Amino acid sequence: MTPLHEFLLNYCYTRDPRCDVPCQGSPAPLPPSPARPPRLTPPGSRPRRQLSPREPGEKDADGSSEVIINSRAHRGGGAGGGRRGEIKGGGGGVGRREPPSRSPAGSMAPAALPLLPVLLLPPLLLVLGQPVLGAPGQGAGTWSRFARLPYPQDQLFLHDTFPDGFLWGAGSAAYQTEGGWRQGGKGASVWDTFAHRPATPPGSVPPGPAGGDVASDSYNNLFRDVEGLRRLGVSHYRFSLAWARLLPNGTTPLNPAGLAHYRRLLGRLRELGVEPVVTLYHWDLPQGLQDAFGGWASPVLPQLFRDYAELCFRHFGGQVRYWLTMDNPYVVAWHGYGTGRLPPGVQGGPRLGYRAAHHLLQAHAKVWHLYNDHFRPTQRGKVSIALSSHWIKPQRMTEKDIKECQKSLDFVLGWFAKPIFIDGDYPESMRSNLSSLLPEFSEVEKKYIKGTADFFALSFGATLSFQLLDSHMKFQQLESISLRQLLYWISSEYDNPQIFIVENSWFVSGSTKRDDAKYIYYLKKFIMETLKAIRYDGVNVFGYTVWSLLDGFEWHRGYSIRRGLFYVDFQSHDKKLMPKSSVLFYQKLIEKNGFPPLPENQPIEGILPCGFAWGIVDNYIQVDTTPAQFLDSNVYVWDVHQTKKLIKVDGVLTAKRKRHCVDFAAVRLQISLLQEMHVTHFHFSLKWSLILPLGNLSLINHTLVHYYQCFASELLRVNITPVVALWQPMAENQELPVSLAKCGAWENPETVQAFVEYAKFCFTSLGDHVKFWITMNEPSVKNLTYTAGHNLLKAHAKAWHLYDKEFRRSQKGKISIALQADWVEPACPFSRNDQEVADRILEFDIGWLAEPIFGNGDYPQVMRAWLHRRNSVDLYNFHLPYFSEDEKKLIQGSFDFFALSHYTTTLVGWEKEDALKYDHYLEVQMINDITWLHSPSRAAVVPWGLRKLLKWVKSKYGDVPVYVMANGIDDGQNMVYDKLRVYYIQNYINEALKAYTLDNVNLQGYFVYSFNDKTAPKYGLYSYTANQYEPKPSMKHYREIIDKNGFPGPETPELLCQEEIASCPECHFFRTRKSLLAFISFVFVAFIVTIFFITYYSKRVERRYK
């Protein structure tokens, strides 16, 4: 295996390790039908191994429904806002265990207890409901069944393989790819005529798109296409016969050139051991039949189709085991003869559309009986019809809306599936709603049509979904792309048939060339959902066909989109096939027969080091400086006779007493909640704009400063280390004093000196209580100009040197900057272009502020080179300032640790796929992996991104101490989403443990964002309702991890940390009150001495009198 393939393998199967253990207890695959023909195994291929979005909410400009997440969206909004960070440091709790060394501390054995729900998922899903079998309408239970499945376990990526012998293939259609429309005696089809219509005047029906005259030119490049199949390693190839190439007029005489062409194709497939799956009719009806009889609107067509099928069975049947009579009769009938959107373009309305469908069903049945009666005994093949469907979900989970969803599927899929697979007649919902519009089947016809399919051939994807589905057939419900739920519905509705997915994929823009990341992630989603349908739901799927083998003419979309695995340059003469990234993805997936679990996907056991900082973050602590009643010097009397109220006595005052921290009730409440969490560190930010309202020392809010002093001292009293940020950008004025904000904010160099003065004041006022400082917390690079960033770096460096020179020796603290650092992953990791884009984004997002501090004292070279290139081609100038040599020395090394806030991971690519999600400045396309879990705000849950980020920091900046300052996710209004936070915390911490244990990252702390919903709505570990704080399950889960110091297993050494054995949480009370302790000791000694002398002299007096 080449290094490229090894890299691809690791990427395809390890980059989304959300199901952290192999799913156990999966049901055994349903056995194939005894009549199923044997699979032809390609020479040299390996035998199959035995075993095992997000719903689209909004449509893209291209009609798809992909949602792109902006990972840099900030919590606070506005200029300078960012997700809130936190830091860790200092000692841990009593009895913390420590591994003997960092490398061997963790093992690859799964942590059993926290992942029990995942282990139990497959049997649990089976208990919740296998497909019910029998009568039509039973599929209506699908929506309620999937609404009850455990969250988020059911939505985790399933690392497993498909059943042994599963069929993997690719497909194409004759008119889309063959071309050669006038070659070899081929006759015209309705699509040829439709595409060649002349331009029409304004206001009339527009002509069809440019057609398939040449398309991919597969007619002249047969061996080219088959070579692509060989490269993929597929087991089957679905293609269609061009009716007009074999019978130019639709009936005899036979065209020898057409016959020879398909014989060559079948012969080459047989040489490679690739099973042909042949479609007799894929929309390209001979124009002669349309002209002579009116096409499928005529009752003559079923017999003519039977005659054509007989010819194909006689000439090709010895080499074909899987036949499909026709593809997607819904589109042919409804849009060919009803709406006229597609060829032959007859706008006959619903009545003609239903009549055409009636004839299509009769034609299919005739062909099935023909094969069953005359060819099956010798050819031993199978015959079915390729039915296409959408998926629909209810607006609300009400009985009425579910019935409307069931009706929608009846009107599209059930229209053809129920007559064939159930009882020979149309769905009752169609009969009751359409009355006389729907033709009638006689009893004889019903019996003739019933059972005319040997398997259920399903087409699902971009051809129908969100494209050709008539809006009236949605019945005001929501269209979706859940293949898994559709498969379950089919299994329930049609007596658990064997299902062969004969067409499935999505599409990319017509301008996309080789790196088709969007296509890959849709493919990944559909295949994963198929695997879940097999393993979790017991659906009998035995094959999968990706659409399509190569780019071609995409029907009503023309050449504006691409759906092929292989790229075709339609402007070139030879139409050479070039593999896209999706070829590598699909090739490896076939080779591994799915998504097998790998060690990288598994959680590890182990614990974190002694003194590890377990923390929680609050953007800004709740400040309530309302004076206590004990500070009121006025005297009151109680009017017990009349008003029953206190009455102030004028002119009478009592002596005022000094303020005490106990006077602040809000402090006590917050401290008690933090104690309940068992955290060792608490991170919050000061409000510069409130402490120094004028931006200088001329006006100081002493009350607020005293509040912060009390809060920090009370944290220390209960053995929680305060981690304090001097400044954190927020929406309003970037949380700067108004005078500074109005004078240019960080664009103004004077803000630098103002920040240094503010920092000095804070170090002086709070330094006795705070030993863990952050100069700036999550400055948002998204909202920074290069000049503002330049000044911000200088301000940080000056504050750091100020602390280092004037305060470190006496206060013995540490100080650094905290940067937001979401991971950026190349959408196609085997694409050099995508990797370059990812590296560039990391330097602009993180390296911009990190490299001067933790690196060489200057901005990343990638930034300077990129901006130089942009400045040479753009009309405007992006000026990245330069540091003087003295400034470089000042900034370089101004840190004690690397603090980062991490929330999610973003995929990026270089191919411009969607203009709405393309950054022209950095030339980057944001991509979404729709198999990832997403929060209610659409933030992606990607635990492995944290580990990759930590490794990246270590590789760039060495063995610097690292603190994950903030890591968290929102939960929405529904508390069920707190289960997602439980999963999030569990798996992100485990990835952090991997970074520490396996990658030797010097990880010192981890903080969860955020403390409570009052200060950070939807992100808190405590909910806040009606002035009450309630712990969420995620808080209790985090507390359990803290108490265990990670994920200890049976073999994890239980060594007590030496410094913690002697630690005493209560001792801090005395250490911080030495003067009081000395005074109490003096009083106590004086009291003892006094008692002694009193006793002594009393006895002497008694003896004297005696």
Short mmCIF file of N, CA and C in Angstrom, two decimals, residues 656-741:
data_model
loop_
_atom_site.label_atom_id
_atom_site.label_comp_id
_atom_site.label_asym_id
_atom_site.label_seq_id
_atom_site.Cartn_x
_atom_site.Cartn_y
_atom_site.Cartn_z
N LYS A 656 -20.47 53.45 61.47
CA LYS A 656 -20.32 52.57 60.32
C LYS A 656 -19.22 51.55 60.58
N ARG A 657 -19.44 50.35 60.05
CA ARG A 657 -18.39 49.34 60.14
C ARG A 657 -17.81 49.09 58.75
N LYS A 658 -16.65 48.51 58.75
CA LYS A 658 -15.95 48.23 57.50
C LYS A 658 -16.67 47.14 56.71
N ARG A 659 -16.62 47.26 55.39
CA ARG A 659 -17.21 46.23 54.53
C ARG A 659 -16.44 44.91 54.69
N HIS A 660 -17.18 43.81 54.62
CA HIS A 660 -16.58 42.48 54.67
C HIS A 660 -17.08 41.67 53.47
N CYS A 661 -16.31 40.71 53.07
CA CYS A 661 -16.70 39.88 51.92
C CYS A 661 -18.00 39.15 52.17
N VAL A 662 -18.28 38.87 53.43
CA VAL A 662 -19.51 38.16 53.76
C VAL A 662 -20.74 38.99 53.40
N ASP A 663 -20.56 40.29 53.19
CA ASP A 663 -21.69 41.15 52.84
C ASP A 663 -22.21 40.88 51.43
N PHE A 664 -21.41 40.24 50.58
CA PHE A 664 -21.83 39.99 49.20
C PHE A 664 -22.46 38.60 49.10
N ALA A 665 -23.77 38.56 49.07
CA ALA A 665 -24.48 37.28 49.02
C ALA A 665 -24.21 36.54 47.71
N ALA A 666 -24.07 37.30 46.60
CA ALA A 666 -23.86 36.67 45.30
C ALA A 666 -22.57 35.87 45.26
N VAL A 667 -21.56 36.31 46.02
CA VAL A 667 -20.29 35.59 46.06
C VAL A 667 -20.49 34.23 46.69
N ARG A 668 -21.17 34.19 47.81
CA ARG A 668 -21.36 32.92 48.51
C ARG A 668 -22.09 31.90 47.65
N LEU A 669 -23.11 32.37 46.92
CA LEU A 669 -23.89 31.45 46.08
C LEU A 669 -23.02 30.85 44.98
N GLN A 670 -22.27 31.70 44.29
CA GLN A 670 -21.46 31.19 43.18
C GLN A 670 -20.36 30.26 43.67
N ILE A 671 -19.77 30.58 44.82
CA ILE A 671 -18.72 29.72 45.38
C ILE A 671 -19.29 28.35 45.74
N SER A 672 -20.49 28.33 46.30
CA SER A 672 -21.10 27.05 46.68
C SER A 672 -21.38 26.18 45.46
N LEU A 673 -21.79 26.79 44.36
CA LEU A 673 -22.03 26.02 43.14
C LEU A 673 -20.72 25.46 42.58
N LEU A 674 -19.67 26.24 42.64
CA LEU A 674 -18.37 25.77 42.17
C LEU A 674 -17.85 24.63 43.03
N GLN A 675 -18.06 24.73 44.34
CA GLN A 675 -17.65 23.64 45.23
C GLN A 675 -18.39 22.36 44.89
N GLU A 676 -19.66 22.49 44.56
CA GLU A 676 -20.46 21.32 44.22
C GLU A 676 -19.93 20.61 42.98
N MET A 677 -19.27 21.36 42.11
CA MET A 677 -18.75 20.80 40.85
C MET A 677 -17.42 20.08 41.04
N HIS A 678 -16.72 20.35 42.13
CA HIS A 678 -15.42 19.74 42.45
C HIS A 678 -14.30 20.24 41.54
N VAL A 679 -14.46 21.41 40.91
CA VAL A 679 -13.40 21.94 40.06
C VAL A 679 -12.26 22.46 40.93
N THR A 680 -11.09 22.51 40.33
CA THR A 680 -9.93 23.05 41.04
C THR A 680 -9.61 24.48 40.61
N HIS A 681 -10.16 24.90 39.46
CA HIS A 681 -9.88 26.23 38.94
C HIS A 681 -11.16 26.86 38.40
N PHE A 682 -11.22 28.17 38.51
CA PHE A 682 -12.36 28.90 37.96
C PHE A 682 -11.84 30.10 37.19
N HIS A 683 -12.26 30.19 35.93
CA HIS A 683 -11.77 31.24 35.04
C HIS A 683 -12.86 32.25 34.74
N PHE A 684 -12.55 33.51 34.93
CA PHE A 684 -13.48 34.58 34.59
C PHE A 684 -12.69 35.80 34.14
N SER A 685 -13.39 36.75 33.56
CA SER A 685 -12.76 37.95 33.04
C SER A 685 -13.20 39.17 33.83
N LEU A 686 -12.26 40.11 33.98
CA LEU A 686 -12.57 41.40 34.59
C LEU A 686 -13.19 42.31 33.54
N LYS A 687 -13.91 43.32 34.03
CA LYS A 687 -14.51 44.29 33.12
C LYS A 687 -13.71 45.59 33.19
N TRP A 688 -12.84 45.74 32.21
CA TRP A 688 -12.01 46.94 32.13
C TRP A 688 -12.88 48.20 32.09
N SER A 689 -13.96 48.14 31.34
CA SER A 689 -14.80 49.33 31.16
C SER A 689 -15.50 49.75 32.44
N LEU A 690 -15.65 48.85 33.39
CA LEU A 690 -16.30 49.20 34.66
C LEU A 690 -15.28 49.53 35.75
N ILE A 691 -14.15 48.86 35.71
CA ILE A 691 -13.13 49.14 36.73
C ILE A 691 -12.55 50.54 36.54
N LEU A 692 -12.22 50.88 35.29
CA LEU A 692 -11.70 52.21 34.97
C LEU A 692 -12.60 52.83 33.90
N PRO A 693 -13.72 53.40 34.31
CA PRO A 693 -14.70 53.91 33.33
C PRO A 693 -14.13 54.92 32.35
N LEU A 694 -13.14 55.69 32.77
CA LEU A 694 -12.56 56.70 31.89
C LEU A 694 -11.33 56.20 31.15
N GLY A 695 -10.97 54.96 31.40
CA GLY A 695 -9.81 54.40 30.71
C GLY A 695 -8.49 54.73 31.37
N ASN A 696 -8.51 55.44 32.51
CA ASN A 696 -7.27 55.76 33.23
C ASN A 696 -7.56 55.74 34.73
N LEU A 697 -6.55 56.05 35.52
CA LEU A 697 -6.67 55.93 36.98
C LEU A 697 -7.34 57.14 37.63
N SER A 698 -7.84 58.05 36.82
CA SER A 698 -8.50 59.23 37.42
C SER A 698 -9.84 58.87 38.05
N LEU A 699 -10.43 57.78 37.62
CA LEU A 699 -11.70 57.33 38.21
C LEU A 699 -11.65 55.82 38.34
N ILE A 700 -11.73 55.33 39.60
CA ILE A 700 -11.62 53.90 39.88
C ILE A 700 -12.90 53.45 40.58
N ASN A 701 -13.44 52.36 40.13
CA ASN A 701 -14.62 51.77 40.77
C ASN A 701 -14.14 50.87 41.91
N HIS A 702 -13.92 51.47 43.08
CA HIS A 702 -13.36 50.72 44.21
C HIS A 702 -14.31 49.64 44.71
N THR A 703 -15.61 49.90 44.60
CA THR A 703 -16.58 48.89 45.05
C THR A 703 -16.45 47.62 44.23
N LEU A 704 -16.34 47.76 42.90
CA LEU A 704 -16.19 46.59 42.04
C LEU A 704 -14.87 45.89 42.30
N VAL A 705 -13.82 46.66 42.49
CA VAL A 705 -12.51 46.06 42.77
C VAL A 705 -12.57 45.26 44.06
N HIS A 706 -13.24 45.82 45.07
CA HIS A 706 -13.39 45.10 46.34
C HIS A 706 -14.18 43.81 46.13
N TYR A 707 -15.18 43.86 45.27
CA TYR A 707 -15.97 42.66 44.98
C TYR A 707 -15.08 41.58 44.36
N TYR A 708 -14.25 41.98 43.38
CA TYR A 708 -13.34 41.02 42.76
C TYR A 708 -12.36 40.46 43.79
N GLN A 709 -11.87 41.30 44.68
CA GLN A 709 -10.96 40.83 45.73
C GLN A 709 -11.63 39.80 46.61
N CYS A 710 -12.86 40.09 46.99
CA CYS A 710 -13.60 39.14 47.82
C CYS A 710 -13.83 37.83 47.10
N PHE A 711 -14.22 37.93 45.83
CA PHE A 711 -14.50 36.71 45.07
C PHE A 711 -13.25 35.84 44.98
N ALA A 712 -12.12 36.45 44.64
CA ALA A 712 -10.88 35.69 44.52
C ALA A 712 -10.45 35.09 45.85
N SER A 713 -10.57 35.87 46.93
CA SER A 713 -10.16 35.36 48.24
C SER A 713 -11.06 34.22 48.70
N GLU A 714 -12.36 34.31 48.39
CA GLU A 714 -13.27 33.24 48.77
C GLU A 714 -13.01 31.98 47.95
N LEU A 715 -12.61 32.14 46.69
CA LEU A 715 -12.22 30.97 45.90
C LEU A 715 -11.03 30.28 46.54
N LEU A 716 -10.03 31.05 46.91
CA LEU A 716 -8.86 30.46 47.55
C LEU A 716 -9.22 29.77 48.86
N ARG A 717 -10.17 30.36 49.58
CA ARG A 717 -10.55 29.79 50.88
C ARG A 717 -11.09 28.37 50.73
N VAL A 718 -11.76 28.09 49.60
CA VAL A 718 -12.31 26.75 49.38
C VAL A 718 -11.42 25.95 48.42
N ASN A 719 -10.18 26.39 48.28
CA ASN A 719 -9.17 25.64 47.50
C ASN A 719 -9.49 25.59 46.01
N ILE A 720 -10.05 26.67 45.47
CA ILE A 720 -10.26 26.81 44.03
C ILE A 720 -9.38 27.96 43.54
N THR A 721 -8.58 27.68 42.52
CA THR A 721 -7.65 28.68 42.01
C THR A 721 -8.36 29.62 41.05
N PRO A 722 -8.33 30.93 41.32
CA PRO A 722 -8.91 31.87 40.35
C PRO A 722 -7.99 32.08 39.16
N VAL A 723 -8.58 32.03 37.97
CA VAL A 723 -7.86 32.30 36.74
C VAL A 723 -8.52 33.52 36.12
N VAL A 724 -7.79 34.62 36.05
CA VAL A 724 -8.41 35.91 35.76
C VAL A 724 -7.85 36.51 34.48
N ALA A 725 -8.77 36.88 33.58
CA ALA A 725 -8.40 37.56 32.34
C ALA A 725 -8.60 39.06 32.52
N LEU A 726 -7.62 39.83 32.09
CA LEU A 726 -7.72 41.28 32.21
C LEU A 726 -8.72 41.86 31.22
N TRP A 727 -8.79 41.27 30.02
CA TRP A 727 -9.69 41.82 29.00
C TRP A 727 -10.20 40.71 28.11
N GLN A 728 -11.49 40.79 27.83
CA GLN A 728 -12.12 39.86 26.90
C GLN A 728 -13.07 40.65 26.01
N PRO A 729 -12.92 40.55 24.70
CA PRO A 729 -13.77 41.36 23.82
C PRO A 729 -15.22 40.92 23.87
N MET A 730 -16.10 41.88 23.96
CA MET A 730 -17.53 41.64 23.91
C MET A 730 -18.14 42.57 22.88
N ALA A 731 -19.45 42.42 22.69
CA ALA A 731 -20.10 43.13 21.59
C ALA A 731 -20.04 44.64 21.76
N GLU A 732 -20.35 45.12 22.94
CA GLU A 732 -20.45 46.56 23.14
C GLU A 732 -19.07 47.18 23.38
N ASN A 733 -18.60 47.98 22.45
CA ASN A 733 -17.32 48.68 22.55
C ASN A 733 -16.14 47.73 22.76
N GLN A 734 -16.31 46.49 22.38
CA GLN A 734 -15.26 45.47 22.58
C GLN A 734 -14.85 45.35 24.05
N GLU A 735 -15.72 45.77 24.96
CA GLU A 735 -15.47 45.76 26.40
C GLU A 735 -14.30 46.68 26.76
N LEU A 736 -14.11 47.72 25.97
CA LEU A 736 -13.12 48.74 26.28
C LEU A 736 -13.81 49.93 26.95
N PRO A 737 -13.10 50.70 27.78
CA PRO A 737 -13.68 51.96 28.25
C PRO A 737 -14.16 52.80 27.08
N VAL A 738 -15.25 53.50 27.28
CA VAL A 738 -15.88 54.23 26.18
C VAL A 738 -14.90 55.23 25.54
N SER A 739 -14.11 55.89 26.36
CA SER A 739 -13.19 56.89 25.81
C SER A 739 -12.18 56.26 24.87
N LEU A 740 -11.74 55.03 25.17
CA LEU A 740 -10.80 54.34 24.29
C LEU A 740 -11.50 53.81 23.05
N ALA A 741 -12.71 53.29 23.25
CA ALA A 741 -13.45 52.74 22.12
C ALA A 741 -13.74 53.82 21.08
#
